[in-house]
Coordinates of N, CA and C in Angstrom, one line a residue:
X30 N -59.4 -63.6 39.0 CA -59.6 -63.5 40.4 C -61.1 -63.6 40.8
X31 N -62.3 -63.7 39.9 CA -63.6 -63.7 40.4 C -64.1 -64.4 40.7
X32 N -63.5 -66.1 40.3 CA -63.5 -67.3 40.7 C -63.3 -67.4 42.2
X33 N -62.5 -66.7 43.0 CA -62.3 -66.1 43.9 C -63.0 -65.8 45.5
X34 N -63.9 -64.7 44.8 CA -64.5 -63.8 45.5 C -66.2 -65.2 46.4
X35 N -66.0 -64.5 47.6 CA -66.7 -65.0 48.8 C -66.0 -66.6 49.0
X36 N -64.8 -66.8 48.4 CA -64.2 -67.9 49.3 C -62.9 -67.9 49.9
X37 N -62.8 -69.0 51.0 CA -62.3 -68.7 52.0 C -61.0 -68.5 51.4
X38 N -59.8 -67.8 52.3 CA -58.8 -67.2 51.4 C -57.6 -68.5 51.7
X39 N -58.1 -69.5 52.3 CA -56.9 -70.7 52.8 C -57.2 -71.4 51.6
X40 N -58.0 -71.6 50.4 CA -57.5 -71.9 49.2 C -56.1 -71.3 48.5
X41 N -56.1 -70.2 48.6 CA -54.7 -69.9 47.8 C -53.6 -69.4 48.5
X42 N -53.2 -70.1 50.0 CA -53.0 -70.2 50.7 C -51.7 -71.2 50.6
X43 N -50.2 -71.7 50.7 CA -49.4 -72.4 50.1 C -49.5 -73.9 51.7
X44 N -49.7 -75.2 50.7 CA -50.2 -75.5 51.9 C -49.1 -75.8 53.2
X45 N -48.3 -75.6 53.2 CA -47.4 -75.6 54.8 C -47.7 -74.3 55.3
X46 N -48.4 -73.5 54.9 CA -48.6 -72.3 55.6 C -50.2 -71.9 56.3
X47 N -51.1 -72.6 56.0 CA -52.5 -73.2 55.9 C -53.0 -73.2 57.1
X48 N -52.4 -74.3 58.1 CA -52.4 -74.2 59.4 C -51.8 -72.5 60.5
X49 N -50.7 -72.4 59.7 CA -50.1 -70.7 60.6 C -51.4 -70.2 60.3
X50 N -51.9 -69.7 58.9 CA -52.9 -68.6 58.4 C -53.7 -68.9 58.8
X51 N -54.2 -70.6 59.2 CA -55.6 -70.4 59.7 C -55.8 -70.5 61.0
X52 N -54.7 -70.5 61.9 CA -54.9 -70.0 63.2 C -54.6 -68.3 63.7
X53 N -53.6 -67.7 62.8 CA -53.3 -66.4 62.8 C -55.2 -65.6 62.7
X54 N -55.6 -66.0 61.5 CA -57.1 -65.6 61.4 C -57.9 -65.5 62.0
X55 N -57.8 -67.2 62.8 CA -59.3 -66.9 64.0 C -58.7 -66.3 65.0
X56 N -57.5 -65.8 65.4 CA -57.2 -64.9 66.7 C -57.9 -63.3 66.0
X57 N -57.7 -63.2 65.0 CA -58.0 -61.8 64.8 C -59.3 -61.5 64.7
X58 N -59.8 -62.4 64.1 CA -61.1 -62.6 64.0 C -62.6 -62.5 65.7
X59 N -61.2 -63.2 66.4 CA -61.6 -63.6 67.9 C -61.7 -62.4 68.6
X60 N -60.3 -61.8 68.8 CA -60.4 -60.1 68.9 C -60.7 -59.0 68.0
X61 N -61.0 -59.2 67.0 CA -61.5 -58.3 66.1 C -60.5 -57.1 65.9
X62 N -59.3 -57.8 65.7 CA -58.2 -57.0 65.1 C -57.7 -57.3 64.0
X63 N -57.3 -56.0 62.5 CA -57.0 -56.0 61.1 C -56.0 -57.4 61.6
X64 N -55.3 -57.6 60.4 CA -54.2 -58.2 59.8 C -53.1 -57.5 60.2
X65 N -52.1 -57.9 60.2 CA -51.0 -57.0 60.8 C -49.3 -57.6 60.2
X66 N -49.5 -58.5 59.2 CA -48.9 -59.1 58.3 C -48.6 -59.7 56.9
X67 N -48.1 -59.6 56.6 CA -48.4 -59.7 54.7 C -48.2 -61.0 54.7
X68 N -49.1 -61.5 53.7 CA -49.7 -62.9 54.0 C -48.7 -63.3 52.4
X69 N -48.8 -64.7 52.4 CA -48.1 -65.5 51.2 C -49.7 -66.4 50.6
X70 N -49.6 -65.6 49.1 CA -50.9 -66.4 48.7 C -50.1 -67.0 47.5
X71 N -50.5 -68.4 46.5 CA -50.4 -69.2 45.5 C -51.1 -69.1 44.6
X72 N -50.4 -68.6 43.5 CA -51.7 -69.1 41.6 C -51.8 -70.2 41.9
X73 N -52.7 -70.5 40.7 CA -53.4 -71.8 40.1 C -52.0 -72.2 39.4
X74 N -51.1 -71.6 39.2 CA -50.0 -72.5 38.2 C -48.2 -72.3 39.2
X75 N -48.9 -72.4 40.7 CA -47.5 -72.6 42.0 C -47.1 -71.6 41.9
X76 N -47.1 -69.9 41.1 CA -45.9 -68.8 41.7 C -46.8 -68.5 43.4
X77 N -46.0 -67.9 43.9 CA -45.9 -67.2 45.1 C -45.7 -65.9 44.8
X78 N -47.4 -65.0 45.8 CA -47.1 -63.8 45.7 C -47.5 -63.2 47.3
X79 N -46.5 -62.3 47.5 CA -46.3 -61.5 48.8 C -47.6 -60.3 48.6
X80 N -48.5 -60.7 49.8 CA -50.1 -59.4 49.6 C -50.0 -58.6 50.9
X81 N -50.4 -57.5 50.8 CA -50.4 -56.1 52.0 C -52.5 -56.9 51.5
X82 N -52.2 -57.4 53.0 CA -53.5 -57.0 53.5 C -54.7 -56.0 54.0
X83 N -55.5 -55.2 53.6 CA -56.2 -54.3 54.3 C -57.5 -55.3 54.8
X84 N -58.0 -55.2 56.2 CA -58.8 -56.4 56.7 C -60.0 -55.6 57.5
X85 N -60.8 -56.0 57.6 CA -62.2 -55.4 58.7 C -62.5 -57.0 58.9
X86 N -63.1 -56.9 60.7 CA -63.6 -57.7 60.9 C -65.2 -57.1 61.4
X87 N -66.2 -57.7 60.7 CA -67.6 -57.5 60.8 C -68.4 -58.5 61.7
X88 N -70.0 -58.1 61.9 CA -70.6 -58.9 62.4 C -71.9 -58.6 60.9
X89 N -72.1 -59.7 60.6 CA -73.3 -59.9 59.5 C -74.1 -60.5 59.7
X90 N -75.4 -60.3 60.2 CA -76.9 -61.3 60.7 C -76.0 -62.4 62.0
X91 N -75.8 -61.7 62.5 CA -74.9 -61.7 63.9 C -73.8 -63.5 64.0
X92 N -73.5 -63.2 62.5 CA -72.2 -64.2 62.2 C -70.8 -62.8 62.0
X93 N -69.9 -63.2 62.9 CA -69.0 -62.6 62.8 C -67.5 -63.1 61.6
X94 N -67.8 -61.9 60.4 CA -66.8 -62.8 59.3 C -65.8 -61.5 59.0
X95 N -64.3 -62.0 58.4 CA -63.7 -61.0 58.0 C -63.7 -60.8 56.8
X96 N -63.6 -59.0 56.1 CA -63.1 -59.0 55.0 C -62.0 -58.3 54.4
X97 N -61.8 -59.0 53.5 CA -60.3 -58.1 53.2 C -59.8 -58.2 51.5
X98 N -59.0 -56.4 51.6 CA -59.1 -56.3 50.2 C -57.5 -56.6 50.1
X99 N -56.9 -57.4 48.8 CA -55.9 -57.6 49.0 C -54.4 -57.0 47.7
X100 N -53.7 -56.8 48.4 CA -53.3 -56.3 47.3 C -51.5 -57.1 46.9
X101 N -51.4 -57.2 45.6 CA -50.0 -57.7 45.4 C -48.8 -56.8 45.6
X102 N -47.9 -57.3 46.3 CA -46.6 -56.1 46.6 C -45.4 -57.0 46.6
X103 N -45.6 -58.0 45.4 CA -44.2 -59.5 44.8 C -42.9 -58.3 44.5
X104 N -43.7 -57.3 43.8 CA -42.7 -57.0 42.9 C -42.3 -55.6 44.1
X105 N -43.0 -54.9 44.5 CA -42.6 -54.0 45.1 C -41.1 -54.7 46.6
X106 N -41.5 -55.8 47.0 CA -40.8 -56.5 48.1 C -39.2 -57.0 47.2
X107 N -39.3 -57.5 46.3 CA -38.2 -58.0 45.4 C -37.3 -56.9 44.6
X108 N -38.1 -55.5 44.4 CA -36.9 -54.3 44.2 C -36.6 -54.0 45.6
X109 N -37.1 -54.0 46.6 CA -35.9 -53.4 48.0 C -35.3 -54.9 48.5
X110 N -35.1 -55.7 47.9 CA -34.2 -57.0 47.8 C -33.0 -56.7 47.1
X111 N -33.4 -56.0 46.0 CA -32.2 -55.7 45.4 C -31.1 -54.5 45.4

């Protein structure tokens, strides 16, 4: 994951979903409201994993960027599937 860190999160992003996430983002980003959806991110080797977003939207040297810590919940979503 450190490969990762400070880039944009539409890399691991699946790409038919690229365009939804990256217009979903800059509305929130626009109003400066968290995430409010569990996002679909991609490994390097194609699985699909379902993430609980926790998001802040900041202002830094008066560029306004979001951050967010992400967490995997594949497996937790797939036992109340079953």
């Amino acid at each position: 994951w450190e490969d990762l860190v400070n880039q944009p999160f539409i890399k691991i992003v699946p790409p038919e979903l690229q365009f939804h996430y990256q217009n979903l983002f800059e509305e929130y980003i626009k109003w400066h409201k968290p995430v409010l959806e569990d996002i679909i991110f991609m490994t390097k080797k194609g699985k699909r994993l379902v993430v609980d977003v926790n998001s802040n939207v900041l202002t830094i040297e008066g560029k306004t960027v979001m951050q967010g810590d992400f967490r995997d919940i594949t497996e937790k979503i797939e036992n109340q599937q079953k």
